[in-house]
XYZ file of C-alpha atoms in Angstrom:
403
model
C -6.782 -5.692 46.472
C -7.306 -3.822 49.748
C -5.815 -3.385 53.229
C -6.050 -6.541 55.438
C -8.970 -5.141 57.432
C -10.341 -8.615 58.163
C -7.177 -9.646 60.094
C -7.444 -8.300 63.691
C -3.748 -8.902 64.447
C -2.620 -6.667 61.623
C -2.898 -3.656 63.957
C -4.398 -1.213 61.490
C -5.488 2.243 62.650
C -8.459 3.667 60.772
C -7.930 0.879 58.262
C -4.307 1.765 57.464
C -0.798 0.761 58.581
C 0.987 2.783 61.298
C 4.524 2.831 62.761
C 5.398 1.779 66.328
C 5.279 4.745 68.788
C 7.524 3.941 71.859
C 6.585 7.214 73.594
C 2.894 6.555 73.368
C 3.435 2.862 73.956
C 1.560 1.828 70.785
C 2.812 -1.067 68.648
C 3.368 -0.842 64.932
C 1.172 -2.651 62.434
C 2.006 -6.147 61.283
C 1.779 -7.240 57.648
C 0.298 -10.747 57.407
C 2.211 -13.109 55.128
C -0.926 -13.834 53.103
C -1.455 -10.138 52.422
C 2.201 -9.461 51.546
C 2.193 -12.414 49.164
C -1.052 -11.248 47.595
C 0.315 -7.743 46.920
C 3.462 -9.163 45.375
C 1.488 -11.662 43.303
C -0.826 -8.972 41.954
C 2.162 -6.924 40.767
C 3.810 -10.031 39.281
C 0.572 -10.879 37.440
C 0.556 -7.460 35.774
C 4.203 -7.858 34.752
C 3.518 -11.346 33.347
C 0.464 -10.096 31.422
C 2.685 -7.561 29.642
C 5.019 -10.339 28.519
C 7.842 -9.241 30.838
C 9.825 -11.653 33.032
C 9.783 -10.516 36.709
C 13.222 -9.628 38.063
C 13.667 -9.356 41.851
C 15.947 -6.308 41.972
C 14.396 -4.337 39.075
C 11.918 -1.793 40.462
C 10.475 -0.227 37.294
C 8.795 -3.314 35.842
C 5.264 -2.410 36.942
C 5.601 0.929 35.135
C 6.840 -0.822 31.994
C 3.983 -3.314 32.217
C 1.352 -0.578 32.479
C 2.770 1.182 29.411
C 2.778 -2.047 27.416
C -0.751 -3.039 28.427
C -2.056 0.431 27.564
C -1.064 0.115 23.890
C -3.855 -0.288 21.296
C -4.383 -3.974 20.565
C -5.443 -4.615 16.936
C -7.274 -7.746 18.070
C -9.458 -5.796 20.462
C -12.716 -4.244 19.267
C -11.997 -0.653 20.229
C -14.621 1.994 19.458
C -14.161 2.982 15.830
C -13.695 6.627 16.759
C -10.335 5.834 18.393
C -8.407 6.077 15.119
C -8.912 6.537 11.379
C -8.661 3.208 9.563
C -10.979 2.928 6.535
C -9.144 3.725 3.298
C -12.447 3.676 1.404
C -14.179 7.062 1.164
C -17.979 7.079 1.323
C -18.064 3.388 2.202
C -21.421 3.998 3.909
C -22.848 5.459 0.656
C -24.040 8.649 2.359
C -22.772 11.073 -0.323
C -24.320 11.190 -3.832
C -23.324 14.598 -5.265
C -24.046 13.520 -8.854
C -27.563 12.416 -8.004
C -29.230 9.279 -6.609
C -29.173 7.322 -9.897
C -27.250 6.996 -13.155
C -28.725 8.955 -16.049
C -29.419 5.963 -18.280
C -29.064 2.187 -18.451
C -26.121 2.648 -20.829
C -24.397 5.371 -18.766
C -21.882 4.233 -16.159
C -19.089 6.049 -14.384
C -19.352 7.700 -10.988
C -22.765 7.718 -9.309
C -22.282 7.415 -5.535
C -19.284 9.569 -4.692
C -15.900 7.863 -5.201
C -17.492 4.667 -6.619
C -17.301 3.852 -10.334
C -19.782 1.508 -11.977
C -18.635 0.075 -15.322
C -20.092 -2.485 -17.711
C -19.951 -3.482 -21.369
C -21.365 -6.120 -23.721
C -24.424 -3.972 -24.490
C -25.722 -4.541 -20.962
C -28.325 -2.275 -19.415
C -27.882 -1.338 -15.743
C -29.678 0.909 -13.291
C -27.428 2.181 -10.477
C -29.375 3.730 -7.620
C -29.324 4.875 -4.032
C -31.630 2.765 -1.881
C -32.916 3.495 1.612
C -32.651 1.189 4.587
C -35.891 0.943 6.554
C -35.713 2.711 9.903
C -35.059 0.237 12.683
C -34.035 -2.640 10.407
C -31.685 -5.099 12.095
C -30.161 -6.989 9.153
C -27.268 -4.527 8.751
C -26.073 -3.036 12.060
C -25.475 0.582 13.096
C -28.553 2.029 11.364
C -26.995 2.868 7.973
C -29.131 5.185 5.859
C -28.351 4.106 2.282
C -26.966 1.282 0.189
C -25.963 1.005 -3.473
C -28.014 -1.128 -5.848
C -26.808 -2.571 -9.172
C -29.924 -3.664 -11.071
C -29.159 -5.212 -14.410
C -32.188 -4.924 -16.682
C -30.478 -6.024 -19.902
C -28.153 -9.011 -19.723
C -26.045 -8.142 -22.746
C -23.632 -10.559 -24.390
C -19.892 -11.017 -24.600
C -19.135 -8.693 -21.692
C -15.830 -8.754 -19.831
C -16.499 -5.962 -17.333
C -19.250 -5.630 -14.749
C -17.508 -3.790 -11.955
C -18.105 -1.557 -8.924
C -14.849 -0.031 -7.767
C -13.058 2.736 -5.947
C -9.632 4.145 -6.764
C -7.836 4.850 -3.484
C -5.335 7.635 -4.034
C -1.649 6.557 -4.159
C -0.312 3.120 -5.057
C 1.706 3.328 -1.849
C -1.505 2.645 0.095
C -1.042 -0.538 2.170
C 1.820 -1.684 -0.084
C 3.616 -4.691 1.392
C 1.100 -4.987 4.235
C -1.733 -7.235 5.288
C -5.104 -5.649 4.584
C -8.664 -6.690 5.366
C -11.715 -6.010 3.209
C -15.157 -6.101 4.835
C -18.547 -5.396 3.265
C -22.246 -6.173 3.541
C -24.090 -7.496 0.501
C -27.078 -9.407 -0.819
C -28.402 -10.469 -4.203
C -31.636 -11.498 -5.881
C -30.266 -15.065 -6.063
C -27.131 -16.936 -5.049
C -24.333 -15.328 -7.032
C -20.551 -15.248 -6.787
C -18.684 -11.964 -6.857
C -14.904 -11.573 -6.950
C -13.138 -8.866 -4.973
C -9.724 -7.684 -6.154
C -7.189 -4.970 -5.442
C -5.183 -3.508 -8.324
C -1.998 -1.508 -7.900
C -1.960 1.063 -10.715
C 1.346 2.850 -11.285
C 0.008 5.691 -13.412
C 1.646 4.723 -16.685
C 4.861 3.445 -15.134
C 5.150 -0.236 -14.216
C 2.472 -2.711 -15.258
C -0.527 -2.882 -12.945
C -0.607 -5.709 -10.412
C -3.944 -7.423 -9.706
C -4.410 -9.383 -6.469
C -7.545 -11.402 -5.679
C -8.958 -10.783 -2.215
C -11.555 -13.539 -2.447
C -14.607 -15.004 -4.146
C -17.814 -14.580 -2.147
C -21.189 -16.285 -2.574
C -23.991 -13.783 -2.029
C -27.448 -14.873 -0.923
C -30.861 -13.242 -0.842
C -30.338 -11.914 2.690
C -27.896 -9.328 3.945
C -24.639 -10.852 5.218
C -21.225 -9.594 6.257
C -18.263 -10.755 4.165
C -14.593 -10.335 4.988
C -11.194 -11.527 3.828
C -7.562 -10.659 4.448
C -5.008 -10.240 1.673
C -1.302 -9.420 1.455
C -0.890 -6.344 -0.728
C 2.267 -6.834 -2.831
C 5.329 -4.721 -2.217
C 6.030 -1.952 -4.715
C 9.811 -2.253 -4.372
C 11.423 -1.927 -7.790
C 8.294 -0.503 -9.418
C 8.245 2.776 -11.386
C 5.592 5.514 -11.278
C 4.363 7.333 -14.357
C 4.374 11.104 -14.489
C 0.633 11.775 -14.395
C 0.338 11.586 -10.591
C -2.733 9.353 -10.877
C -1.343 6.190 -9.309
C -3.789 4.349 -7.080
C -4.927 1.193 -5.329
C -8.221 0.063 -6.881
C -10.649 -1.957 -4.784
C -13.084 -3.676 -7.149
C -16.174 -5.869 -6.944
C -16.468 -7.935 -10.138
C -20.042 -9.065 -10.750
C -21.382 -11.941 -12.895
C -21.420 -11.224 -16.631
C -24.334 -11.299 -19.071
C -27.136 -12.040 -16.594
C -30.133 -10.198 -15.237
C -29.305 -9.533 -11.585
C -29.765 -7.238 -8.619
C -26.850 -6.820 -6.215
C -26.800 -4.550 -3.160
C -23.687 -3.302 -1.341
C -23.290 -1.482 1.990
C -20.624 -0.499 4.529
C -17.459 -1.211 2.540
C -14.216 -1.045 4.501
C -10.547 -1.532 3.594
C -8.201 -1.435 6.586
C -4.674 -2.370 7.523
C -4.152 -5.597 9.458
C -5.437 -9.153 9.588
C -8.503 -8.413 11.724
C -11.889 -7.195 10.503
C -13.002 -4.471 12.911
C -16.375 -2.679 13.174
C -17.214 -0.284 10.345
C -15.760 3.187 10.838
C -18.308 5.997 10.883
C -17.108 9.499 10.078
C -19.079 12.689 10.615
C -21.181 13.644 7.550
C -19.268 16.905 7.091
C -15.928 15.088 7.195
C -17.074 12.441 4.700
C -18.323 15.160 2.337
C -14.997 16.999 2.514
C -13.133 13.793 1.678
C -15.382 13.361 -1.368
C -14.970 17.002 -2.417
C -11.230 16.520 -2.870
C -12.283 14.660 -6.027
C -15.625 16.220 -6.989
C -17.448 19.400 -6.025
C -20.444 21.341 -7.299
C -22.114 24.688 -6.719
C -25.549 23.094 -6.471
C -27.115 21.964 -3.198
C -26.266 18.415 -2.227
C -29.774 17.184 -3.044
C -29.767 18.668 -6.577
C -28.368 16.608 -9.449
C -26.136 18.659 -11.794
C -27.771 19.395 -15.124
C -29.559 21.957 -17.264
C -33.111 20.806 -16.561
C -33.578 22.252 -13.080
C -34.520 25.755 -11.970
C -32.353 26.322 -8.913
C -30.310 29.469 -8.318
C -29.190 28.575 -4.772
C -25.405 28.232 -4.628
C -24.858 29.412 -8.206
C -21.990 31.659 -9.258
C -23.254 35.242 -9.596
C -22.114 38.131 -11.764
C -23.697 41.591 -11.999
C -23.430 43.444 -15.287
C -24.085 47.095 -14.457
C -25.635 49.848 -16.542
C -22.961 51.757 -18.449
C -20.413 48.935 -18.684
C -19.005 48.235 -22.135
C -16.795 45.696 -23.890
C -15.336 42.933 -21.736
C -16.657 44.553 -18.559
C -20.206 44.037 -19.793
C -19.835 40.258 -19.722
C -20.442 37.996 -16.702
C -17.387 37.101 -14.636
C -17.203 35.242 -11.316
C -14.591 33.505 -9.189
C -15.266 30.039 -7.796
C -13.140 29.196 -4.750
C -13.391 25.484 -4.012
C -14.445 24.359 -0.548
C -11.712 21.697 -0.638
C -8.477 21.793 -2.606
C -8.625 19.230 -5.411
C -6.369 16.243 -5.949
C -5.300 17.706 -9.294
C -6.451 20.449 -11.648
C -10.099 19.530 -12.240
C -12.220 19.579 -15.342
C -15.045 22.137 -15.111
C -18.567 21.640 -16.472
C -21.067 24.519 -16.665
C -24.863 24.384 -16.358
C -27.604 26.980 -16.762
C -29.758 27.736 -13.730
C -33.135 27.314 -15.410
C -34.899 25.145 -17.939
C -34.953 28.085 -20.345
C -32.192 29.458 -22.528
C -28.975 28.055 -23.923
C -27.568 24.951 -22.269
C -24.392 25.538 -20.247
C -24.599 29.352 -20.356
C -25.027 32.236 -17.942
C -28.714 32.954 -17.409
C -30.160 36.289 -16.303
C -32.186 36.707 -13.148
C -35.161 37.713 -15.294
C -34.733 34.333 -17.069
C -34.887 35.956 -20.509
C -31.203 36.401 -21.454
C -28.481 33.798 -21.982
C -24.818 34.548 -22.538
C -23.183 33.352 -25.746
C -19.924 31.716 -24.776
C -19.487 30.886 -21.086
C -16.235 29.128 -20.238
C -13.893 28.489 -17.293
C -10.351 29.775 -17.210
C -7.405 30.071 -14.814
C -8.339 26.693 -13.309
C -6.229 25.424 -10.410
C -6.611 22.932 -7.579
C -7.972 25.750 -5.394
C -10.536 27.344 -7.685
C -11.470 28.698 -11.091
C -12.911 31.729 -12.850
C -15.978 31.512 -15.064
C -16.465 34.242 -17.647
C -18.062 34.924 -21.022
C -16.019 35.645 -24.129
C -18.813 36.838 -26.384
C -20.416 40.176 -27.160
C -21.754 42.397 -24.404
C -24.911 41.314 -22.609
C -27.691 43.473 -21.232
C -27.320 44.819 -17.656
C -28.687 42.086 -15.405
C -27.715 39.766 -12.578
C -26.421 36.557 -14.176
C -26.199 33.048 -12.686
C -24.449 29.836 -13.646
C -23.796 26.471 -11.960
C -20.592 24.459 -12.210
C -18.983 21.167 -11.241
C -15.275 20.381 -10.737
C -14.098 16.814 -11.368
C -10.657 15.644 -10.211
C -11.374 11.913 -9.937
C -8.669 9.329 -10.509
């Protein structure tokens, strides 16, 4: 829309309307009917687009229309940074605080942060972090890692082969439409079943809802489905404060198989939107609400490494005696934990007693290292044994508050 500059009889001055000036003898501008109708129609179009019925003597409708049209539309592919939407933490598999692989084919549990891997039936499974090739185009947005479930022993009689995440609070998405989206591939065509389970923490019985059954192929593909999460009206919570909504991928039982997963998203609404990327520091902090360690992010917790960086430190000075001659250090967590965590202790070298303070000279171990005064904000680590020789002592620790 513009001024009617192409109509000579409109009488514009410098391209704009002017009033009649009797003293100067200059006429006022004329508004052509076509232009006046066009202006009115453009305003009416905006009002109609907002779902409002034009009313002749109501002069605030354009303002109302602009406000309505400016609202976020869930059907529109807004940039993912506009709002937080993914209820899955570490859905891009960027954080692996426990290490890039499970410790044995018979050892499940948490590997990638926030994701549990469970199996039975004497199966043997390797869980590992895999790298995307730089510049690959099969999965968009240049993700760095994906999770691989490689079953090397089929087992027999199993009833659980599952990759899952417990989303804190059973209130999550209760009574709402939710959409699950993920990327996956397999070594052969295989069906996997995706479910959500509302766990009431020892109160009401859990409620399992199937999201869908998906046929994976040997090439990466994007899968999505929408599900109505049941209402929790009338349900009862237990007292352990560990209620949750569990998103689970149930894999085929008792077969040799390789299944890869990437970019998992659980969001409110009936529309699958682009995967939400969070800053690495933010994603790590979200993970650390449930698990934290003193070791560097690239070091797997254990007693077989020789890394002092990040360790808790205590200095036993010359002349100290009794309890003051034993190591003592405070560990303040970077992120407050979901609940009081369990603490595991690890030596800082491959020498000495497992799980004990180790001296800087790497020749002395403490006798009875243990945590105490543990809270959601931190813990103390001390030694309740006989006095140790004056040295600088080091110890590593992990805090686990998973659901």
